[in-house]
GROMACS .gro file of C-alpha atoms in nm:
model
  214
    1MET     CA    1 -10.055  -4.566  -1.919
    2SER     CA    2  -9.721  -4.412  -1.824
    3THR     CA    3  -9.419  -4.600  -1.953
    4THR     CA    4  -9.147  -4.371  -1.821
    5ALA     CA    5  -8.946  -4.502  -1.529
    6LYS     CA    6  -9.038  -4.311  -1.218
    7LYS     CA    7  -8.921  -4.352  -0.859
    8VAL     CA    8  -9.222  -4.460  -0.666
    9LEU     CA    9  -9.101  -4.516  -0.313
   10PRO     CA   10  -8.948  -4.234  -0.102
   11ARG     CA   11  -8.586  -4.174  -0.069
   12GLY     CA   12  -8.392  -4.376   0.182
   13ILE     CA   13  -8.519  -4.718   0.066
   14ASP     CA   14  -8.253  -4.937  -0.082
   15THR     CA   15  -8.271  -5.063  -0.443
   16ALA     CA   16  -8.344  -5.426  -0.351
   17THR     CA   17  -8.648  -5.328  -0.141
   18GLU     CA   18  -8.772  -5.096  -0.410
   19GLU     CA   19  -8.741  -5.366  -0.673
   20LEU     CA   20  -8.925  -5.615  -0.440
   21LEU     CA   21  -9.216  -5.386  -0.373
   22SER     CA   22  -9.239  -5.266  -0.734
   23TRP     CA   23  -9.271  -5.624  -0.870
   24LYS     CA   24  -8.976  -5.590  -1.102
   25ASN     CA   25  -8.914  -5.956  -1.033
   26PRO     CA   26  -9.267  -6.098  -1.018
   27GLN     CA   27  -9.153  -6.446  -0.917
   28LYS     CA   28  -8.943  -6.326  -0.624
   29THR     CA   29  -9.206  -6.072  -0.508
   30GLY     CA   30  -9.491  -6.324  -0.551
   31MET     CA   31  -9.311  -6.583  -0.342
   32MET     CA   32  -9.241  -6.325  -0.068
   33PHE     CA   33  -9.603  -6.195  -0.069
   34GLY     CA   34  -9.744  -6.551  -0.078
   35ALA     CA   35  -9.524  -6.660   0.222
   36ILE     CA   36  -9.637  -6.350   0.425
   37SER     CA   37 -10.000  -6.412   0.338
   38ALA     CA   38  -9.973  -6.781   0.435
   39GLY     CA   39  -9.818  -6.671   0.768
   40PHE     CA   40 -10.096  -6.425   0.839
   41LEU     CA   41 -10.357  -6.681   0.733
   42ALA     CA   42 -10.212  -6.941   0.970
   43LEU     CA   43 -10.222  -6.688   1.254
   44HIS     CA   44 -10.577  -6.601   1.181
   45VAL     CA   45 -10.706  -6.960   1.137
   46TYR     CA   46 -10.527  -7.106   1.440
   47LYS     CA   47 -10.600  -6.806   1.654
   48TYR     CA   48 -10.241  -6.749   1.746
   49GLN     CA   49 -10.149  -6.420   1.910
   50MET     CA   50  -9.900  -6.232   1.698
   51LEU     CA   51  -9.694  -6.113   1.996
   52SER     CA   52  -9.677  -6.474   2.128
   53VAL     CA   53  -9.555  -6.591   1.788
   54ILE     CA   54  -9.291  -6.319   1.777
   55ALA     CA   55  -9.172  -6.407   2.125
   56MET     CA   56  -9.156  -6.773   2.038
   57ALA     CA   57  -8.959  -6.703   1.718
   58MET     CA   58  -8.710  -6.491   1.914
   59SER     CA   59  -8.679  -6.766   2.175
   60VAL     CA   60  -8.608  -7.029   1.902
   61THR     CA   61  -8.356  -6.792   1.736
   62VAL     CA   62  -8.165  -6.730   2.060
   63GLY     CA   63  -8.166  -7.102   2.141
   64ALA     CA   64  -8.046  -7.194   1.797
   65PHE     CA   65  -7.751  -6.947   1.808
   66LEU     CA   66  -7.666  -7.073   2.154
   67ALA     CA   67  -7.656  -7.432   2.040
   68TRP     CA   68  -7.456  -7.326   1.732
   69SER     CA   69  -7.201  -7.148   1.941
   70LEU     CA   70  -7.158  -7.456   2.168
   71VAL     CA   71  -7.140  -7.717   1.892
   72GLY     CA   72  -6.987  -7.509   1.618
   73GLY     CA   73  -6.635  -7.559   1.746
   74PHE     CA   74  -6.661  -7.935   1.722
   75ILE     CA   75  -6.809  -7.939   1.371
   76HIS     CA   76  -6.584  -7.656   1.244
   77ARG     CA   77  -6.881  -7.432   1.162
   78PRO     CA   78  -6.827  -7.102   1.341
   79LEU     CA   79  -7.114  -6.854   1.388
   80PRO     CA   80  -7.192  -6.621   1.100
   81ARG     CA   81  -7.031  -6.279   1.111
   82PHE     CA   82  -7.270  -6.034   1.277
   83PRO     CA   83  -7.310  -5.677   1.154
   84ARG     CA   84  -7.062  -5.420   1.302
   85VAL     CA   85  -7.340  -5.240   1.480
   86LEU     CA   86  -7.414  -5.550   1.688
   87ARG     CA   87  -7.048  -5.615   1.764
   88GLU     CA   88  -6.932  -5.265   1.833
   89GLY     CA   89  -7.235  -5.049   1.867
   90ILE     CA   90  -7.250  -4.703   1.704
   91THR     CA   91  -6.993  -4.425   1.739
   92GLU     CA   92  -7.064  -4.081   1.879
   93SER     CA   93  -7.022  -3.931   1.532
   94GLU     CA   94  -7.290  -4.175   1.391
   95ALA     CA   95  -7.528  -4.097   1.675
   96ARG     CA   96  -7.472  -3.723   1.631
   97ASN     CA   97  -7.532  -3.754   1.259
   98MET     CA   98  -7.856  -3.945   1.305
   99VAL     CA   99  -7.978  -3.690   1.557
  100GLU     CA  100  -7.884  -3.396   1.335
  101LYS     CA  101  -8.068  -3.553   1.041
  102SER     CA  102  -8.382  -3.619   1.253
  103VAL     CA  103  -8.398  -3.268   1.414
  104PRO     CA  104  -8.561  -3.094   1.112
  105TYR     CA  105  -8.825  -3.359   1.086
  106VAL     CA  106  -8.892  -3.358   1.461
  107ASN     CA  107  -8.924  -2.983   1.468
  108MET     CA  108  -9.154  -3.000   1.162
  109GLY     CA  109  -9.380  -3.245   1.336
  110LEU     CA  110  -9.387  -3.044   1.658
  111ALA     CA  111  -9.470  -2.725   1.468
  112TYR     CA  112  -9.753  -2.911   1.286
  113VAL     CA  113  -9.894  -3.044   1.614
  114HIS     CA  114  -9.877  -2.694   1.769
  115ARG     CA  115 -10.056  -2.558   1.466
  116ILE     CA  116 -10.333  -2.804   1.495
  117LEU     CA  117 -10.385  -2.780   1.871
  118SER     CA  118 -10.357  -2.399   1.881
  119GLY     CA  119 -10.646  -2.362   1.627
  120LYS     CA  120 -10.437  -2.147   1.385
  121ASP     CA  121 -10.552  -2.372   1.108
  122ALA     CA  122 -10.917  -2.443   1.192
  123PHE     CA  123 -10.985  -2.629   0.871
  124MET     CA  124 -10.695  -2.869   0.916
  125SER     CA  125 -10.791  -2.911   1.287
  126VAL     CA  126 -11.143  -3.019   1.180
  127VAL     CA  127 -11.002  -3.258   0.919
  128ILE     CA  128 -10.759  -3.417   1.172
  129SER     CA  129 -11.031  -3.450   1.433
  130CYS     CA  130 -11.273  -3.615   1.194
  131SER     CA  131 -11.003  -3.842   1.062
  132LEU     CA  132 -10.910  -3.955   1.410
  133PHE     CA  133 -11.271  -4.019   1.493
  134PHE     CA  134 -11.313  -4.228   1.183
  135ALA     CA  135 -10.990  -4.419   1.263
  136SER     CA  136 -11.118  -4.493   1.615
  137ARG     CA  137 -11.434  -4.648   1.477
  138VAL     CA  138 -11.233  -4.858   1.227
  139LEU     CA  139 -10.979  -4.974   1.488
  140ALA     CA  140 -11.262  -5.080   1.714
  141THR     CA  141 -11.374  -5.337   1.463
  142VAL     CA  142 -11.043  -5.454   1.318
  143SER     CA  143 -10.780  -5.662   1.499
  144LEU     CA  144 -10.412  -5.562   1.513
  145LEU     CA  145 -10.326  -5.863   1.294
  146GLY     CA  146 -10.572  -5.742   1.034
  147LEU     CA  147 -10.432  -5.392   1.035
  148VAL     CA  148 -10.077  -5.524   0.989
  149TYR     CA  149 -10.181  -5.747   0.702
  150ALA     CA  150 -10.373  -5.462   0.540
  151ALA     CA  151 -10.059  -5.248   0.564
  152VAL     CA  152  -9.857  -5.527   0.405
  153VAL     CA  153 -10.109  -5.557   0.113
  154LEU     CA  154 -10.096  -5.186   0.053
  155LEU     CA  155  -9.716  -5.193   0.065
  156PHE     CA  156  -9.707  -5.461  -0.206
  157THR     CA  157  -9.977  -5.308  -0.429
  158LEU     CA  158  -9.968  -4.930  -0.415
  159PRO     CA  159  -9.614  -4.887  -0.558
  160LYS     CA  160  -9.695  -5.118  -0.856
  161VAL     CA  161 -10.028  -4.950  -0.916
  162TYR     CA  162  -9.877  -4.601  -0.904
  163HIS     CA  163  -9.592  -4.711  -1.135
  164MET     CA  164  -9.845  -4.835  -1.389
  165TYR     CA  165 -10.086  -4.542  -1.377
  166SER     CA  166  -9.870  -4.255  -1.242
  167ALA     CA  167  -9.983  -4.006  -1.500
  168GLU     CA  168 -10.358  -4.073  -1.434
  169ILE     CA  169 -10.311  -4.077  -1.059
  170ASP     CA  170 -10.113  -3.748  -1.064
  171GLY     CA  171 -10.374  -3.587  -1.281
  172ALA     CA  172 -10.655  -3.693  -1.054
  173ILE     CA  173 -10.469  -3.567  -0.748
  174ASN     CA  174 -10.398  -3.234  -0.909
  175MET     CA  175 -10.767  -3.199  -1.007
  176PHE     CA  176 -10.881  -3.286  -0.660
  177ARG     CA  177 -10.635  -3.035  -0.508
  178GLN     CA  178 -10.757  -2.760  -0.742
  179LYS     CA  179 -11.123  -2.823  -0.663
  180ALA     CA  180 -11.055  -2.847  -0.291
  181THR     CA  181 -10.865  -2.520  -0.302
  182PHE     CA  182 -11.151  -2.353  -0.492
  183LEU     CA  183 -11.413  -2.476  -0.244
  184TYR     CA  184 -11.196  -2.372   0.052
  185ASP     CA  185 -11.133  -2.025  -0.083
  186ALA     CA  186 -11.494  -1.976  -0.188
  187TYR     CA  187 -11.679  -2.108   0.114
  188LEU     CA  188 -11.481  -2.251   0.400
  189ALA     CA  189 -11.228  -1.969   0.431
  190LYS     CA  190 -11.502  -1.712   0.473
  191ALA     CA  191 -11.681  -1.927   0.736
  192LEU     CA  192 -11.365  -1.996   0.928
  193LYS     CA  193 -11.279  -1.628   0.946
  194MET     CA  194 -11.602  -1.573   1.133
  195ILE     CA  195 -11.497  -1.804   1.407
  196PRO     CA  196 -11.316  -1.617   1.690
  197THR     CA  197 -10.969  -1.741   1.772
  198ALA     CA  198 -10.780  -1.714   2.097
  199GLN     CA  199 -10.573  -1.396   2.133
  200GLN     CA  200 -10.206  -1.430   2.207
  201ALA     CA  201 -10.126  -1.351   2.568
  202THR     CA  202  -9.929  -1.031   2.620
  203PRO     CA  203  -9.613  -1.073   2.821
  204ALA     CA  204  -9.629  -0.972   3.182
  205GLU     CA  205  -9.483  -0.630   3.274
  206SER     CA  206  -9.137  -0.676   3.425
  207SER     CA  207  -9.042  -0.534   3.758
  208THR     CA  208  -8.782  -0.305   3.599
  209THR     CA  209  -9.051  -0.139   3.390
  210VAL     CA  210  -9.267  -0.087   3.703
  211LYS     CA  211  -8.978   0.081   3.880
  212LYS     CA  212  -8.911   0.309   3.588
  213ASP     CA  213  -9.275   0.418   3.582
  214GLU     CA  214  -9.261   0.495   3.955
   0.00000   0.00000   0.00000
């Protein structure tokens, strides 16, 4: 079992969230996970619709802040200080910075979608198609509430499991990658080369070229 400290979660996640999901404070994480589980269990047992509960919670929140703003002056309890983004919005430089940071990822995603849809990577297209078909069958039998809770369970368990067995998991992943690469190079690559692919369209001849030929 690996004992070296290793960053489990991706960059961009604050330290408090990482400590919570990594179970560095078992009591705090256990209470949080237990409260979330109890909430999902109540929604499931009493057949509440999740969107209805969210709308009701937002309604209660807005009403509570309204009552606080009306009564707070009399009891000398002003409203809590809201974050700057709620009070002032975001500046043009902040918006430009967020857009500039997201552009490489957006372009990467668009290029990947184009690669899949154009058939340039037939193997990956087959994998994506089969995965989406499997996901459609699973989503047909599982409710939205169940999917959300499953995602929460994975979020609270996978980082801790990977932190405890990172060496074994990395070794198994590398072994699987090597075997998959060997099978692809030995069999699938040869079969995929036999599949005809669409030829790129040649650009239309311009009118200036036609005039020169005449």
